[in-house]
Short mmCIF file of C-alpha atoms in Angstrom, two decimals:
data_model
loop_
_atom_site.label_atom_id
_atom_site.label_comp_id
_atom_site.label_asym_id
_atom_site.label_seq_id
_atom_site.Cartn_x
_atom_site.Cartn_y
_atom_site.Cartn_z
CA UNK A 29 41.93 144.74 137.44
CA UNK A 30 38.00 145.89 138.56
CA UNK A 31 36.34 147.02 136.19
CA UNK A 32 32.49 147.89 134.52
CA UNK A 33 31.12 146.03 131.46
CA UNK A 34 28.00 146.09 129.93
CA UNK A 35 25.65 143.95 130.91
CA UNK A 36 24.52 142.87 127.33
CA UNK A 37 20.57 142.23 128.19
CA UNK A 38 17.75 144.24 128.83
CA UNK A 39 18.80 145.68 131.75
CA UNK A 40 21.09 147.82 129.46
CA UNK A 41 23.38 148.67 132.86
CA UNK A 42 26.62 147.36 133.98
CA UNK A 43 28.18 145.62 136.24
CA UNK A 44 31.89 145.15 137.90
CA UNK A 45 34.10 141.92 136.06
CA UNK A 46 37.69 141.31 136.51
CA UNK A 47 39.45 142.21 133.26
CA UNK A 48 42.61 142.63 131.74
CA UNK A 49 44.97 145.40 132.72
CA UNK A 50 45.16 147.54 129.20
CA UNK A 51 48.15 147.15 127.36
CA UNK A 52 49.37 150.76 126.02
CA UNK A 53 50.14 151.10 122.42
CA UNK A 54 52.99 152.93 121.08
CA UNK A 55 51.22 156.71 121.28
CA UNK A 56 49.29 156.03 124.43
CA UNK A 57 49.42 156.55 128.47
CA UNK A 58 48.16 154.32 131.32
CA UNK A 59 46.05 156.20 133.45
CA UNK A 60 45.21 155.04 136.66
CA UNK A 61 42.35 156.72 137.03
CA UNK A 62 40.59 158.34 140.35
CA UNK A 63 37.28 159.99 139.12
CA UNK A 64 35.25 159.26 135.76
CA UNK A 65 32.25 161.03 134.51
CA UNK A 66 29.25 159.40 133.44
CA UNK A 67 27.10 161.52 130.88
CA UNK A 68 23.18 160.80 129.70
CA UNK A 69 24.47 159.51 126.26
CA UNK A 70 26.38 156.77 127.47
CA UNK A 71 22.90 155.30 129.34
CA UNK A 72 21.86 155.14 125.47
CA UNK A 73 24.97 153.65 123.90
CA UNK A 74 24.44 150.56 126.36
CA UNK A 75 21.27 150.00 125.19
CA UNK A 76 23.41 148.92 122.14
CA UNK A 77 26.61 148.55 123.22
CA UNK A 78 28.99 148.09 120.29
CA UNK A 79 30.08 144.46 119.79
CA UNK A 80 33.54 142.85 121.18
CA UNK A 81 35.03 143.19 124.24
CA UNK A 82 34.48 147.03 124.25
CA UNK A 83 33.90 148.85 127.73
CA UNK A 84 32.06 151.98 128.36
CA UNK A 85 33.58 155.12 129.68
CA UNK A 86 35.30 158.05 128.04
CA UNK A 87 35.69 161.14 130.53
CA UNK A 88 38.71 160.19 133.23
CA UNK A 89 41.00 161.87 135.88
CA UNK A 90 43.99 159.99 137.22
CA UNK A 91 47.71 159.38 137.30
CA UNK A 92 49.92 158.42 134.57
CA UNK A 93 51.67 155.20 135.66
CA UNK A 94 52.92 154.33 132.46
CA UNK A 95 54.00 156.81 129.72
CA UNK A 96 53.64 156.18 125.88
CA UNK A 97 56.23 153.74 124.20
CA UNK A 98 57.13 156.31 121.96
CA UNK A 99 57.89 159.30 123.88
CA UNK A 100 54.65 161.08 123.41
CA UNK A 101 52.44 162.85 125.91
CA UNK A 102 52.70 163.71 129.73
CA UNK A 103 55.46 161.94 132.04
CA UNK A 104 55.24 159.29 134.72
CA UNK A 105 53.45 160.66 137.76
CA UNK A 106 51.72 163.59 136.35
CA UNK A 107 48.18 164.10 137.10
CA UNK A 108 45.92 163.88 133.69
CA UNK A 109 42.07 164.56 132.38
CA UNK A 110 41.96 162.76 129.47
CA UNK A 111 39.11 161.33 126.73
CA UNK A 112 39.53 158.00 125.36
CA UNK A 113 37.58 155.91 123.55
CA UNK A 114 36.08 153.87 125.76
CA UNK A 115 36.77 151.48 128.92
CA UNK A 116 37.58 154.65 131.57
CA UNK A 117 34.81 153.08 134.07
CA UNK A 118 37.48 150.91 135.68
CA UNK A 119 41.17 151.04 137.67
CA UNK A 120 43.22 151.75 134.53
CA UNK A 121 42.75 152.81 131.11
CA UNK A 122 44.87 153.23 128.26
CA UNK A 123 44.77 156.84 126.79
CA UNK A 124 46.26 158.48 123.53
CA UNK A 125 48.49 160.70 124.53
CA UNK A 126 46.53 163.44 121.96
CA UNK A 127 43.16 162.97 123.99
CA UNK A 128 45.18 163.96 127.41
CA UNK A 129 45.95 167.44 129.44
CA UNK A 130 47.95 167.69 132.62
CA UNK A 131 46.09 169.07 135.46
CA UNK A 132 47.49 171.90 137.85
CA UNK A 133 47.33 171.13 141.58
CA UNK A 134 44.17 174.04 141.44
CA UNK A 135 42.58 171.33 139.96
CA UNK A 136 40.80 168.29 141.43
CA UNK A 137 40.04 164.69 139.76
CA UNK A 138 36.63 165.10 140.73
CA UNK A 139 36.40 168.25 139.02
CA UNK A 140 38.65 167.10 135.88
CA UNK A 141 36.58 164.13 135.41
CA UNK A 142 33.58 166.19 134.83
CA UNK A 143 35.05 168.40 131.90
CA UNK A 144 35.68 165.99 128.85
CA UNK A 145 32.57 165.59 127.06
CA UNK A 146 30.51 168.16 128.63
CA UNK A 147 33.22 171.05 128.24
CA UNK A 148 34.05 169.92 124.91
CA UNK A 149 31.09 169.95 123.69
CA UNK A 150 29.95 173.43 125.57
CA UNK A 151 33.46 175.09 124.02
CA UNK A 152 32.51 173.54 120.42
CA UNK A 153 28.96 174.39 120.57
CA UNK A 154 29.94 178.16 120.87
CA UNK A 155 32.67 178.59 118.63
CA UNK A 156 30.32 177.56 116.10
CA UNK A 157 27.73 179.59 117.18
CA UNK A 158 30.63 182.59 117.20
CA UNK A 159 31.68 181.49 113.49
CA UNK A 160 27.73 182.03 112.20
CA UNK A 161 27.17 185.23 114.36
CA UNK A 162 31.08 187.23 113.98
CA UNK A 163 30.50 187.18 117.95
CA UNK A 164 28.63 186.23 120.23
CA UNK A 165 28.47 189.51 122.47
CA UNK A 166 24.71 190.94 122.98
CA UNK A 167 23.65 188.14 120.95
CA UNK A 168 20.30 186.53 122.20
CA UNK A 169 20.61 182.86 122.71
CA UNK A 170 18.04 180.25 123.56
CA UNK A 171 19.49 176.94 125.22
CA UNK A 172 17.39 174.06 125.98
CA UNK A 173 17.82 171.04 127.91
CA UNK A 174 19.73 173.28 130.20
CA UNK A 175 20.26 171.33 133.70
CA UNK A 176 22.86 168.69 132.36
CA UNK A 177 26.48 169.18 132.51
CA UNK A 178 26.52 170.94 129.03
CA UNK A 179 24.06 173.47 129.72
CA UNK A 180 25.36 174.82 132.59
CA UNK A 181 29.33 174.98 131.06
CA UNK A 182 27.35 176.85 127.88
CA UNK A 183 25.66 179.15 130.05
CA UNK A 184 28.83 180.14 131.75
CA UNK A 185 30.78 180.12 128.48
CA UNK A 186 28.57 182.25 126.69
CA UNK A 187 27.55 184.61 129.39
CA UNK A 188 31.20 185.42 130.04
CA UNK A 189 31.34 186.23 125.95
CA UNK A 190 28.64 188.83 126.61
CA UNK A 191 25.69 187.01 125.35
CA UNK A 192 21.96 187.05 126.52
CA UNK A 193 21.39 183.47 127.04
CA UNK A 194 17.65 182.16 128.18
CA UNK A 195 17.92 179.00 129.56
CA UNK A 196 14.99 175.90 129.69
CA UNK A 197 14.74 173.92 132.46
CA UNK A 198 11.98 171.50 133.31
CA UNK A 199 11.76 173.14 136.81
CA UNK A 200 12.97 176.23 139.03
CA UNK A 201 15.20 173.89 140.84
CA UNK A 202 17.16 172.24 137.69
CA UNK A 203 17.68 175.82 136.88
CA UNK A 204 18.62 177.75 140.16
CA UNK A 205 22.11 177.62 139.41
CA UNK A 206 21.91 178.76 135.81
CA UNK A 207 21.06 182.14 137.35
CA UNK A 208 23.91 182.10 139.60
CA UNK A 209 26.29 181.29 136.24
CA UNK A 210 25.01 184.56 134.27
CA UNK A 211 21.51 183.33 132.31
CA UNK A 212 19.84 185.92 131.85
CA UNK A 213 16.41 184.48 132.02
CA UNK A 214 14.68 181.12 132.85
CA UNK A 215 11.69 179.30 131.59
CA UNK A 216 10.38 175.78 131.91
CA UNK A 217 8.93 175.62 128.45
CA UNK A 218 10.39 176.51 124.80
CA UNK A 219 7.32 178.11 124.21
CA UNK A 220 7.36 180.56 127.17
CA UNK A 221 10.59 182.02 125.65
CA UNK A 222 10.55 185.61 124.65
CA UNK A 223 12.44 185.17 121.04
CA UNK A 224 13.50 186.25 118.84
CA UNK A 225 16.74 184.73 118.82
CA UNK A 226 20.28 185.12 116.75
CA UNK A 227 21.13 181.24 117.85
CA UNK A 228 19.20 178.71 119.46
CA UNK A 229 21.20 175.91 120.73
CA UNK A 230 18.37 172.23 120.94
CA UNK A 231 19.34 169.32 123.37
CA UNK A 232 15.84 168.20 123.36
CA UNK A 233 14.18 167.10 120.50
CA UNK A 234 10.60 166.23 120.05
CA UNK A 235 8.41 168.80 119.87
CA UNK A 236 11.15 171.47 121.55
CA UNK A 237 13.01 171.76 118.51
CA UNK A 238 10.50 172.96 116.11
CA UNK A 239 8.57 174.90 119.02
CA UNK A 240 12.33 176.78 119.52
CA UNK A 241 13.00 177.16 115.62
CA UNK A 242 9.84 179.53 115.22
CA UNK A 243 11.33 181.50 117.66
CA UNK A 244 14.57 182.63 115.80
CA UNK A 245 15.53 185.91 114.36
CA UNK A 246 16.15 186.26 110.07
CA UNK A 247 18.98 184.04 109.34
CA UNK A 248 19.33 182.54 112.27
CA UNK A 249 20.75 179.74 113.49
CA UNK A 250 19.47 176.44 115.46
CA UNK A 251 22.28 173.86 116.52
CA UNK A 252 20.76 170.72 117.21
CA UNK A 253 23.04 168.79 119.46
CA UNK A 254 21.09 166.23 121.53
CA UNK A 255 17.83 164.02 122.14
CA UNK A 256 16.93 164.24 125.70
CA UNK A 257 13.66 163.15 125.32
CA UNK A 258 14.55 160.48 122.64
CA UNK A 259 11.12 161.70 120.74
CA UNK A 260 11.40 162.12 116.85
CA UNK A 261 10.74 165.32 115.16
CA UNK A 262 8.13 166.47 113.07
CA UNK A 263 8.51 169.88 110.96
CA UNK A 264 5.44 171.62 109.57
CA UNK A 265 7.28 173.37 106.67
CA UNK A 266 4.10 175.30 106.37
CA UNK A 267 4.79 177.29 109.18
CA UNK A 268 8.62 177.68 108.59
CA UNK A 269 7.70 179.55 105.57
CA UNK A 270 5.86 182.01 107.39
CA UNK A 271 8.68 181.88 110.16
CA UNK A 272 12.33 183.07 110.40
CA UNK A 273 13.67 184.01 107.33
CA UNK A 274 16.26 182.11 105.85
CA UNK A 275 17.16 180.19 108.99
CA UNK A 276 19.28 177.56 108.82
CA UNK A 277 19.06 173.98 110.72
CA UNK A 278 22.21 172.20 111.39
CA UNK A 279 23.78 169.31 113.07
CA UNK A 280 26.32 169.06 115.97
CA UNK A 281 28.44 166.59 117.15
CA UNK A 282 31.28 167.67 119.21
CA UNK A 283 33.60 165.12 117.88
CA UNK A 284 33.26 166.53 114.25
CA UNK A 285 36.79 167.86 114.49
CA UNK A 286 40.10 167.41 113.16
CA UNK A 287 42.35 167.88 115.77
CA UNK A 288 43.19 165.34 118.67
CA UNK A 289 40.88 167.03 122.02
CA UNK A 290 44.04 167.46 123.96
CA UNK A 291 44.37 171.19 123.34
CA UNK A 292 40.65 172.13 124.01
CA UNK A 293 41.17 169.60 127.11
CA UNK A 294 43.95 172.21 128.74
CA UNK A 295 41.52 174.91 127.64
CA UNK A 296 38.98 173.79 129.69
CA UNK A 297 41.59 172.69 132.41
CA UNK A 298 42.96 176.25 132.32
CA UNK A 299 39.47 177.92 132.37
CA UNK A 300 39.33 176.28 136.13
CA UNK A 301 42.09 176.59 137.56
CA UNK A 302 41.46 180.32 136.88
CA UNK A 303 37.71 180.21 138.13
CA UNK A 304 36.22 181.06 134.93
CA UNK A 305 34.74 177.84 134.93
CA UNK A 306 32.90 176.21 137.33
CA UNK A 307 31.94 172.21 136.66
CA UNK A 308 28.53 171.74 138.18
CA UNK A 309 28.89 168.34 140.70
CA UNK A 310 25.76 167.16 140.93
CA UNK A 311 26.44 164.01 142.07
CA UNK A 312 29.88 162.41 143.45
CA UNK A 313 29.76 158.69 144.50
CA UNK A 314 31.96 155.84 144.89
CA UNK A 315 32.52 153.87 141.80
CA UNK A 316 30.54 151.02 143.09
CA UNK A 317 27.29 152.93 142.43
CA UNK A 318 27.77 153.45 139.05
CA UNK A 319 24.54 151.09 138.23
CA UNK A 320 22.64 153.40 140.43
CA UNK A 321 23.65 156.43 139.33
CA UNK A 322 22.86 155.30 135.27
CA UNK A 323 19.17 154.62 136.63
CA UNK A 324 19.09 157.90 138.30
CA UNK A 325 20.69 159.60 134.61
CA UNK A 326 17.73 157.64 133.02
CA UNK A 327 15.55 159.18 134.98
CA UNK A 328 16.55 162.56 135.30
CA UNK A 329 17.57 163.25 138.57
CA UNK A 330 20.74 164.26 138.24
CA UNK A 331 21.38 167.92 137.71
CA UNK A 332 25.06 169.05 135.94
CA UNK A 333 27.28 166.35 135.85
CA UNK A 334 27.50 162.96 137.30
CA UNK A 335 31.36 161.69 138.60
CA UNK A 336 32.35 158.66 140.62
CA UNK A 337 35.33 158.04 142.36
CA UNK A 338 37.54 154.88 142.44
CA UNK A 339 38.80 153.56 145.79
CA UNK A 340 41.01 150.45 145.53
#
C-alpha cells in the first residue's frame, strides 16, 4: 500500500513509499482511511521522528474493512474517526478498537478527520478548566494561540458553557471566525488583553506565557498546553509576587488520561452531527500534498485545521 514516511534528514518532511499493509492485532480495526488531519505538532515530532519503522499520523476517517480478531469495536463497513498511534498518513491503518467512534451519515470524513487531536484536546482543556473553577459560566477566559484547530473548538466549547472567552490572534483575519463562534473579544497581543482572568489557557510560549500569567485573577489558573513559537520561557518571580495571588501554573497534555479516547471521540462526533460543533477546514487537499501542506503548518498559514483526502 501508498503510504507517507519520514524523510529522516534535514528536510524533516515526508514523502510517499510503498509499505506493508498493517496487520491488525487481536483488539484492533483496519481502517481504510479517506481523510487524515495533520496538526502543527506533528511538523515537530519529524524533526525527531522516533526510531524504527514508525509512520506519522494519528487523526483518521475511513471505513472499517477488517474488524478486530477478538470481537471488539465497530463492524465491517461502518464508517469510523479514530486516533491511533501513528501511521494514519497512508491507505490503511490499523486502529484499537478503544481509540475509534462510528460516525453518523450527518457526518463527513473530512470533517471527522479534523476532530481527534484538536477536539480532544479542546474538550480536555475545559473540563479541567471546569474542575478548578466549579463552572465555567461567566467565567473570564484568556486563550492564546487561538487560530489553530484547538482554539477555535475551545472557543466554541467554552462560549456555549457561558464563558467570556478573549481570544489572541496574530491578525484580524486568523481571528474573524472566532467572532462568528461566540469570543467575546479579540486582540493580537497578550498584552492588549483586558484581564483579569479566572483561567488563562497558553499555546504560545515565549514571552506570551508570562505576559498572560500577570494578567490572572487571585487563584487563578494558567494551563499551559502548547509551544507555538518554540521560544523558552523566562519567569521573573519578582513580579509574580506582586501579581495574582496564589495562582497556580500547570501542565497539559491531552493524553494524560486513563481511559481509551473512544468515548470523548463520539462526544465530539455527536457534538456535530448536532451542530454544536463546527470543525474549522482551513485547508482540504489531496493526500499527495501533504509535504506542502507541513511547510505551509511550519509557516503558519494555515488557519483551524489542516485535512487531506486519499484518492486511490
Amino acid at each position: 500500500m501508498r503510504a507517507f514516511v519520514a524523510t529522516r534528514d534535514a528536510a524533516a518532511t515526508v514523502r510517499q513509499a510503498e509499505v506493508e499493509e498493517p496487520v491488525p492485532r487481536a483488539d484492533e480495526a483496519l481502517v481504510k482511511v479517506e481523510a487524515y488531519s495533520v496538526n502543527r505538532g506533528e511538523t515537530f515530532q519529524l524533526e525527531r521522528p522516533p526510531d524504527g519503522d514508525w509512520r506519522p499520523g494519528k487523526d483518521v476517517a475511513g471505513l472499517v474493512v477488517q474488524a478486530a480478531p477478538d470481537g471488539s469495536g465497530p463492524a465491517v463497513g461502518r464508517r469510523v474517526v479514530g486516533h491511533p498511534p501513528a501511521g494514519g498518513w497512508g491507505e490503511y491503518v490499523a486502529v484499537p478498537t478503544g481509540q475509534l467512534a462510528v460516525l453518523p451519515e450527518q457526518v463527513t470524513a473530512v470533517q471527522a478527520a479534523a476532530l481527534p487531536l484538536a477536539g480532544l484536546t479542546a474538550l480536555r482543556l475545559l473540563r479541567v478548566a471546569a474542575r478548578h473553577t466549579g463552572h465555567l459560566a461567566g467565567r473570564r477566559i484568556l486563550l492564546t494561540g487561538a487560530a489553530g484547530g484547538v482554539g477555535h473548538y475551545l472557543t466554541e466549547l467554552a462560549a456555549a458553557a457561558g464563558a467570556e472567552l478573549t481570544a489572541v490572534t496574530s491578525s484580524p483575519e486568523r481571528g474573524e471566525r472566532l467572532r462568528e463562534l461566540g469570543a467575546a473579544e479579540l486582540v493580537h497581543a497578550v498584552e492588549s488583553a483586558r484581564g483579569p482572568f479566572d483561567l488563562v489557557l497558553e499555546s504560545t510560549g515565549g514571552t506570551a506565557l508570562p505576559e498572560a500569567l500577570a494578567l490572572l485573577a487571585p487563584r487563578g489558573l494558567l494551563l499551559w498546553f502548547g509551544q507555538a513559537s518554540r521560544q523558552p520561557v523566562t519567569l521573573d518571580f519578582f513580579r509574580i509576587l506582586t501579581g495574582p495571588t496564589s495562582a497556580t501554573v500547570r501542565q497539559f497534555s491531552y493524553a494524560d488520561v486513563d481511559e481509551p479516547d473512544g468515548a470523548d471521540l463520539a462526544t465530539l462526533v455527536r457534538l456535530t452531527a448536532e451542530g454544536r460543533l463546527h470543525p474549522e477546514l482551513g485547508e482540504v487537499r489531496d493526500w499527495t500534498r501533504t509535504p506542502e501542506l507541513l511547510a505551509d503548518l511550519r509557516g503558519r498559514r494555515v488557519r483551524g485545521n489542516a485535512v487531506l483526502t486519499v484518492n486511490r
